[in-house]
Every structure is written in C-alpha cells, then in structure tokens.
Short mmCIF file of the N, C-alpha and C atoms (twelve columns), coordinates in Angstrom:
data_MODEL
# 
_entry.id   MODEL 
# 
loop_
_atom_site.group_PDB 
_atom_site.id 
_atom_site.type_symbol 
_atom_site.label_atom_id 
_atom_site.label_alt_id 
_atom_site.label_comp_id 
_atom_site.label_asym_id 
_atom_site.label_seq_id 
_atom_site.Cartn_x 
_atom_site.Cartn_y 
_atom_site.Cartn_z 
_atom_site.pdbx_PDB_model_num 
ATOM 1   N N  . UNK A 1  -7.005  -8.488  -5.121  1 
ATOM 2   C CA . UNK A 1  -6.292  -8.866  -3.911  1 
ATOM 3   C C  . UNK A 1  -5.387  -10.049 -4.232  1 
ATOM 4   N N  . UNK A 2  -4.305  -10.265 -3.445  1 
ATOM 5   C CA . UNK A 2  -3.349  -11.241 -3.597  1 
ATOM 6   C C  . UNK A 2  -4.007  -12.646 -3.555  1 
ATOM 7   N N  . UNK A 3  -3.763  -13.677 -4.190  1 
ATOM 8   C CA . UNK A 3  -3.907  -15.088 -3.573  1 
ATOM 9   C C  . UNK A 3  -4.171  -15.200 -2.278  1 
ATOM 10  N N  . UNK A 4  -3.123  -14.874 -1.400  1 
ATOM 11  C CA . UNK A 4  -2.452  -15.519 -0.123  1 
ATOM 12  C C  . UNK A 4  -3.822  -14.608 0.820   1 
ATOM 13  N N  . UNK A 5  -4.399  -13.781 0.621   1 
ATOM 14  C CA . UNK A 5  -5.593  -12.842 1.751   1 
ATOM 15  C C  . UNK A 5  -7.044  -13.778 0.738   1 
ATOM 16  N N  . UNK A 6  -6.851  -14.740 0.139   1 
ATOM 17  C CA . UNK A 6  -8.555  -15.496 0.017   1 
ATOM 18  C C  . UNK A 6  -8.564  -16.599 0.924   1 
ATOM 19  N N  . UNK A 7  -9.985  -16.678 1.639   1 
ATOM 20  C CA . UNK A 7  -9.874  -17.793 2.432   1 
ATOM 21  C C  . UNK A 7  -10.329 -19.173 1.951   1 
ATOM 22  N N  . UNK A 8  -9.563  -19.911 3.359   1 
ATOM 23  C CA . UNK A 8  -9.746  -21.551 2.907   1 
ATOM 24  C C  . UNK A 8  -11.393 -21.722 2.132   1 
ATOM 25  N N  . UNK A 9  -11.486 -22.385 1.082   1 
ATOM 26  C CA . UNK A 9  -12.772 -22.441 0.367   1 
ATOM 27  C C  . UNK A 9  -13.626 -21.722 -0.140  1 
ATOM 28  N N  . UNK A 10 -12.823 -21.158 -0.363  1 
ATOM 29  C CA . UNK A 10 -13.260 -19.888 -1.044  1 
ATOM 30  C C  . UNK A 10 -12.821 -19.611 -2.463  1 
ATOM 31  N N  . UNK A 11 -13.607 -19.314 -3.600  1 
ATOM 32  C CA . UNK A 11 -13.081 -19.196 -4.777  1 
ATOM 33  C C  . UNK A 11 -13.394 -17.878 -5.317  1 
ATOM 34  N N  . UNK A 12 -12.551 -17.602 -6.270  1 
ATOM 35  C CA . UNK A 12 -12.334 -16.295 -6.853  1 
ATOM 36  C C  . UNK A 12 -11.727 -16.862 -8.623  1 
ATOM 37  N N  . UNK A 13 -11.279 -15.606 -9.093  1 
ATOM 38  C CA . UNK A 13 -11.254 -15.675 -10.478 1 
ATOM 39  C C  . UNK A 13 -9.765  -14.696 -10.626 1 
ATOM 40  N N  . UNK A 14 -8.756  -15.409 -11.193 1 
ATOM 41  C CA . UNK A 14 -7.349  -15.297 -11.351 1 
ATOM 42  C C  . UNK A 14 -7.552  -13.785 -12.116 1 
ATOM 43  N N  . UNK A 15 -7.122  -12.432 -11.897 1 
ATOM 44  C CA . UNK A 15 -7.445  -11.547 -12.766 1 
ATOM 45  C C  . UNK A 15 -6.003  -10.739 -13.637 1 
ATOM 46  N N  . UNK A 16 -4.726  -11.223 -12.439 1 
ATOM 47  C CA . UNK A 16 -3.563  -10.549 -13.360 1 
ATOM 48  C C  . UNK A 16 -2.363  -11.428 -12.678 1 
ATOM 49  N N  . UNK A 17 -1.245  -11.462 -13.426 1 
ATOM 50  C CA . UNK A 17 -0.184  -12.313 -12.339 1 
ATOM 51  C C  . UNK A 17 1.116   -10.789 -12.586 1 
ATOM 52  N N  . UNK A 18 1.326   -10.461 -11.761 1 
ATOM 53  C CA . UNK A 18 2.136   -9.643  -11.531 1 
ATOM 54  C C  . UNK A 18 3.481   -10.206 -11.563 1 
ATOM 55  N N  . UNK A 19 4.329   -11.369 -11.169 1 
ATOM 56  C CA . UNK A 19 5.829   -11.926 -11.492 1 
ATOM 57  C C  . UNK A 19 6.460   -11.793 -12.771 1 
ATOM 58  N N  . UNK A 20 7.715   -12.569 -12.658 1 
ATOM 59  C CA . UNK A 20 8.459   -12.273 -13.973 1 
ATOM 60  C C  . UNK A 20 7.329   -13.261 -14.816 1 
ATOM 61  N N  . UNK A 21 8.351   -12.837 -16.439 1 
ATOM 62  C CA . UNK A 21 8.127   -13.778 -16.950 1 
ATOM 63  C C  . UNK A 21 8.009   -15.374 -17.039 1 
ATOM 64  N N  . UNK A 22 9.205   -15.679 -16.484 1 
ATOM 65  C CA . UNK A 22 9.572   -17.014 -16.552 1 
ATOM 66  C C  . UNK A 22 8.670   -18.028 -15.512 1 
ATOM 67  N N  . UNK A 23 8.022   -16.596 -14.363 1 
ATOM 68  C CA . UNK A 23 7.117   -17.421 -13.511 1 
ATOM 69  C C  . UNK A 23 5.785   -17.258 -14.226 1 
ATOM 70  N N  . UNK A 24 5.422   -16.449 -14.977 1 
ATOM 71  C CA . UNK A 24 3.685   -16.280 -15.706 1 
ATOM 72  C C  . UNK A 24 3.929   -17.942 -16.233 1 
ATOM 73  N N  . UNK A 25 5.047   -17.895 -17.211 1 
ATOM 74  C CA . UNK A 25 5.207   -18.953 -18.074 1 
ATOM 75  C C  . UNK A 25 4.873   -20.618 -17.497 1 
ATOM 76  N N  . UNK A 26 5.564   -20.316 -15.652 1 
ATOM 77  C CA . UNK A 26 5.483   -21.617 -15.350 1 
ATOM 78  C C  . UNK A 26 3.366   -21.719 -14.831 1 
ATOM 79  N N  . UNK A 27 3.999   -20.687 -14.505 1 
ATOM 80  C CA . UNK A 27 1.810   -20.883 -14.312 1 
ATOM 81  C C  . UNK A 27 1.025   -20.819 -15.340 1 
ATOM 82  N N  . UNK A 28 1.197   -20.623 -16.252 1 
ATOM 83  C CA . UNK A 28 0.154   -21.021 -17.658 1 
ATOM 84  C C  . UNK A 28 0.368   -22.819 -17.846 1 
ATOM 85  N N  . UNK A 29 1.824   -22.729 -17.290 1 
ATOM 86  C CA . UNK A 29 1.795   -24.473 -17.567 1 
ATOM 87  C C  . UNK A 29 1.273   -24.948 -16.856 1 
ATOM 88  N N  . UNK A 30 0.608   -24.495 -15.697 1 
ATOM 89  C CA . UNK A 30 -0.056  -25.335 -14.581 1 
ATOM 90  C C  . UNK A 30 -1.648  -25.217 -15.068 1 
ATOM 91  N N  . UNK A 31 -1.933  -24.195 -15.661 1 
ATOM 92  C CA . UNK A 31 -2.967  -24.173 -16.495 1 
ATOM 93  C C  . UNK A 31 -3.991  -22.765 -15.510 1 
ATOM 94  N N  . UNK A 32 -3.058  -22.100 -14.508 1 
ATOM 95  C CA . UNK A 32 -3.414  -20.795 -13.981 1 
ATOM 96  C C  . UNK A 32 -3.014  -19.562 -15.272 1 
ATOM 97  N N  . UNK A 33 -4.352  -18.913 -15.218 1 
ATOM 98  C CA . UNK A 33 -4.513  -18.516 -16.769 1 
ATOM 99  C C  . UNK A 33 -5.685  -17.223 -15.933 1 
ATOM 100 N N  . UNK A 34 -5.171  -15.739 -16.541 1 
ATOM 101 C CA . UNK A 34 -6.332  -14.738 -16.214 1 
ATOM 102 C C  . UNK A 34 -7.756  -15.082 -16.824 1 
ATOM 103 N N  . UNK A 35 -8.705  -15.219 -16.096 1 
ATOM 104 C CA . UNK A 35 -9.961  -15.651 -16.298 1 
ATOM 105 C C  . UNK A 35 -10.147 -16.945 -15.735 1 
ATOM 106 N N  . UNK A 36 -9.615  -17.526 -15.757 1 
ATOM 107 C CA . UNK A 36 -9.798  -18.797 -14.930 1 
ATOM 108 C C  . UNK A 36 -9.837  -19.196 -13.313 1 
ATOM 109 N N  . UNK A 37 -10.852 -19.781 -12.742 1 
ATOM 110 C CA . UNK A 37 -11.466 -20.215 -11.228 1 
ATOM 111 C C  . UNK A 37 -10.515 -20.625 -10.496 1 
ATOM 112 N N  . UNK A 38 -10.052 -20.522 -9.574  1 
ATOM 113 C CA . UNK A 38 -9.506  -20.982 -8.318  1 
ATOM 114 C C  . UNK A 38 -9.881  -20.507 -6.893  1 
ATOM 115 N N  . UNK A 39 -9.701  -21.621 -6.027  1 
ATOM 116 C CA . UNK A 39 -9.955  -21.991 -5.243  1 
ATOM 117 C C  . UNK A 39 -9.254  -22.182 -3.828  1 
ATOM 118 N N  . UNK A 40 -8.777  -22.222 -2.990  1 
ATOM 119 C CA . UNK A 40 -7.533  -22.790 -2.282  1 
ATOM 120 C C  . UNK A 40 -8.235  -23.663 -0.967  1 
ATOM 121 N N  . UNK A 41 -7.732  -24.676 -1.164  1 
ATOM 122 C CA . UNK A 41 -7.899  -26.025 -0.363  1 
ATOM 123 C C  . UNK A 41 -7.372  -26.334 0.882   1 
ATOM 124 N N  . UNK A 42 -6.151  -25.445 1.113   1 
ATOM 125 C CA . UNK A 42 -5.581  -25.827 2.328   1 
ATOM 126 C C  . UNK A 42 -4.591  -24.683 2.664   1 
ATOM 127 N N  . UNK A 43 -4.022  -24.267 3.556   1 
ATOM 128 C CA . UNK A 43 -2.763  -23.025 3.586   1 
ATOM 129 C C  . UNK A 43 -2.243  -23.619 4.807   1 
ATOM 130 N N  . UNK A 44 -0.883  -24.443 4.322   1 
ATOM 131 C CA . UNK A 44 0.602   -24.654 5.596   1 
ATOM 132 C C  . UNK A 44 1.418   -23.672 5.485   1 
ATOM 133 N N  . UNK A 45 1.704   -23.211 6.698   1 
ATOM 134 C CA . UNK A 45 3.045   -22.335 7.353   1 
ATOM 135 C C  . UNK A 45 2.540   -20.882 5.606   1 
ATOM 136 N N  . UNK A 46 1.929   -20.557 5.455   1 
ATOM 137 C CA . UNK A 46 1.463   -19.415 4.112   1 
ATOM 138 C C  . UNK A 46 1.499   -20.326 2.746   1 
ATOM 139 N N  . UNK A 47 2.152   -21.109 2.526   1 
ATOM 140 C CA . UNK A 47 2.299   -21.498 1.200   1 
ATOM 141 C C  . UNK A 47 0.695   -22.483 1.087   1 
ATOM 142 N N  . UNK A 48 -0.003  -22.435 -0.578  1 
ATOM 143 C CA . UNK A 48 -1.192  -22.957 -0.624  1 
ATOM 144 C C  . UNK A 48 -1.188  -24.549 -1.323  1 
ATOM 145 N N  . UNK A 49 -2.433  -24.772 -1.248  1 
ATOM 146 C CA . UNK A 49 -2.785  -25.451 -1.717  1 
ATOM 147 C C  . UNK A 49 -3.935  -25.378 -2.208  1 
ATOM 148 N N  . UNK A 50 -4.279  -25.228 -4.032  1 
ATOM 149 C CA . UNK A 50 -5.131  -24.637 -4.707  1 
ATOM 150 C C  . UNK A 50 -5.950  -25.493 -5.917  1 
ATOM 151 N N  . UNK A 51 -6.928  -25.499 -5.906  1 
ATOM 152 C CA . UNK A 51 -7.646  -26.078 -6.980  1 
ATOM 153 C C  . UNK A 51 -8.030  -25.006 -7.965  1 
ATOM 154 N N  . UNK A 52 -7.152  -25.769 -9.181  1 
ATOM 155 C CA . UNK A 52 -7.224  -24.999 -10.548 1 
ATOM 156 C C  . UNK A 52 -8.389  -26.217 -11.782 1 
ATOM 157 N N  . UNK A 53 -8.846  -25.745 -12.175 1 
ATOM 158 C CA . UNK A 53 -9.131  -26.798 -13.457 1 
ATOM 159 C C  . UNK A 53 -9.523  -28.170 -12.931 1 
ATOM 160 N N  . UNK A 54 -9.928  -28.366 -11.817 1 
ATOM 161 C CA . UNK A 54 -9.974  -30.107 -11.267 1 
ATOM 162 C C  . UNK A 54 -9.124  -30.260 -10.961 1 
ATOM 163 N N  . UNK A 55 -7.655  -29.845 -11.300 1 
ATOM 164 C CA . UNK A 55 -6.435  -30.366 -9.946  1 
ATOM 165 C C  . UNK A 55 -5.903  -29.438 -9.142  1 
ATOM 166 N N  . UNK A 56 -5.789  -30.216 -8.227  1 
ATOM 167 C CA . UNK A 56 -4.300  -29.551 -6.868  1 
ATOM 168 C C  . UNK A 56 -3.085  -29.425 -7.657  1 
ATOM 169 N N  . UNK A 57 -2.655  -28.025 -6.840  1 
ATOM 170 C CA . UNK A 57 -1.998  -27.425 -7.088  1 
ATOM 171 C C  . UNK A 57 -1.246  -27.114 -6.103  1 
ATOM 172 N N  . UNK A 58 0.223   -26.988 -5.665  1 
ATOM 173 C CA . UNK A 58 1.106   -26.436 -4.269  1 
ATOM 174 C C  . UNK A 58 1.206   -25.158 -4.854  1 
ATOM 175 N N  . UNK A 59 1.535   -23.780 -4.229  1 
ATOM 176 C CA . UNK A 59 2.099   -22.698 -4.811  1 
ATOM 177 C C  . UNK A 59 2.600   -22.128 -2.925  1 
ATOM 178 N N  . UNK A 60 3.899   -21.720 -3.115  1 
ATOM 179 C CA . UNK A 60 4.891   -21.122 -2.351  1 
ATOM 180 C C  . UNK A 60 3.734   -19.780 -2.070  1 
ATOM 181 N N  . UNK A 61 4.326   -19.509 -1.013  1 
ATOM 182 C CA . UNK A 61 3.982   -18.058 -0.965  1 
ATOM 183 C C  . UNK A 61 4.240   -17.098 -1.779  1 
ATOM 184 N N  . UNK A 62 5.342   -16.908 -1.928  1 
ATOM 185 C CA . UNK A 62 6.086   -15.922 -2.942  1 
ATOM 186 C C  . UNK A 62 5.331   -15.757 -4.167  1 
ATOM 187 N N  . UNK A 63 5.061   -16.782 -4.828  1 
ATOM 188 C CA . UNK A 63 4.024   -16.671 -5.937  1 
ATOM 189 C C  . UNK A 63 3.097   -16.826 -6.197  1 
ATOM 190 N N  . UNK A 64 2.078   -17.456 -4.875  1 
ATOM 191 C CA . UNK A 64 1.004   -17.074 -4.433  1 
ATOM 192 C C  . UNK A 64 0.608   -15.769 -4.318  1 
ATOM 193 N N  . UNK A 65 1.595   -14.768 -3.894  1 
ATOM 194 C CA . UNK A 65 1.170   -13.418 -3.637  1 
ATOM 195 C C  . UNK A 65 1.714   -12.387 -4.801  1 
ATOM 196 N N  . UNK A 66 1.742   -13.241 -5.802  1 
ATOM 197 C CA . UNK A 66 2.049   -12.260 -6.963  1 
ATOM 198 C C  . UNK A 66 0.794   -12.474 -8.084  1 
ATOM 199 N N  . UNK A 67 -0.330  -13.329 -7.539  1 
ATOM 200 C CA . UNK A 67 -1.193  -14.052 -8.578  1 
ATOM 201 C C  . UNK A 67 -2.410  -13.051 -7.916  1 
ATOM 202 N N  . UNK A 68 -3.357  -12.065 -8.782  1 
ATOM 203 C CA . UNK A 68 -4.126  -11.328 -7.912  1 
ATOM 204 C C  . UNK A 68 -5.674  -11.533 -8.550  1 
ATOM 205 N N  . UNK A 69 -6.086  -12.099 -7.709  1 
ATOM 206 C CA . UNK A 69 -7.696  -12.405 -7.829  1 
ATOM 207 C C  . UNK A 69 -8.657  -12.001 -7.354  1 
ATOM 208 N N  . UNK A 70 -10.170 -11.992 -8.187  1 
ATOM 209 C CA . UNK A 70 -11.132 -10.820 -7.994  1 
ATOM 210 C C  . UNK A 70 -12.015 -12.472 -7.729  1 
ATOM 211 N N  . UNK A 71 -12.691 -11.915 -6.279  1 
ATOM 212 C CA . UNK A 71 -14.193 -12.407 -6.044  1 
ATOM 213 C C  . UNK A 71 -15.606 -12.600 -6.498  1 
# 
C-alpha cells in the first residue's frame, strides 16, 4: 500500500519506491531504503511527516504515494 493510506503511528516497512530515478536517488539520501522501518508522525493538508532511522522526515504527497509499504 502507498505511504499516504498508513495511519498516524503506525509503522510499516518501506517495500518498493515506484518514482523516477532521480527521486529513488533523493530518498536513499534521506536514508529511505527498501527494508527499512517507517513510521509517520503527523499528516498536514496529505503531505507527511515521517520517522525514518531516528529522524523526521517532511515528504510531499506526491512522493509519499509513490513509496509502498508492507505492515
């Protein structure tokens, strides 16, 4: 399921990122990586706010809902 349908406090496990390249690229730099825990902390107007690795994280909607995680 997409990012954007997990609820507040709720964690799951990053399983594929469906975007371009250039966006996988910017999310490995954030250290969002398939296999790895997240979480989401807060959701304004759709866009999140996500705990990766011990830090917050902002992610837009748009690429929130291209990041698809298993429970």
């Amino acid at each position: 399921m997409p990012l954007t349908m997990l609820p507040v406090g709720k964690e799951a496990v990053v399983n594929r990122c469906v975007a371009k390249e250039t966006t996988k690229k910017f999310l490995e730099g954030l250290g969002i990586l398939p296999g790895t825990a997240i979480s989401v902390l807060a959701e304004i107007n759709g866009d999140l706010i996500v705990c990766i690795r011990g830090s917050r994280v902002a992610l837009n909607k748009g690429i929130a809902q291209q990041l698809m995680v298993q429970v």
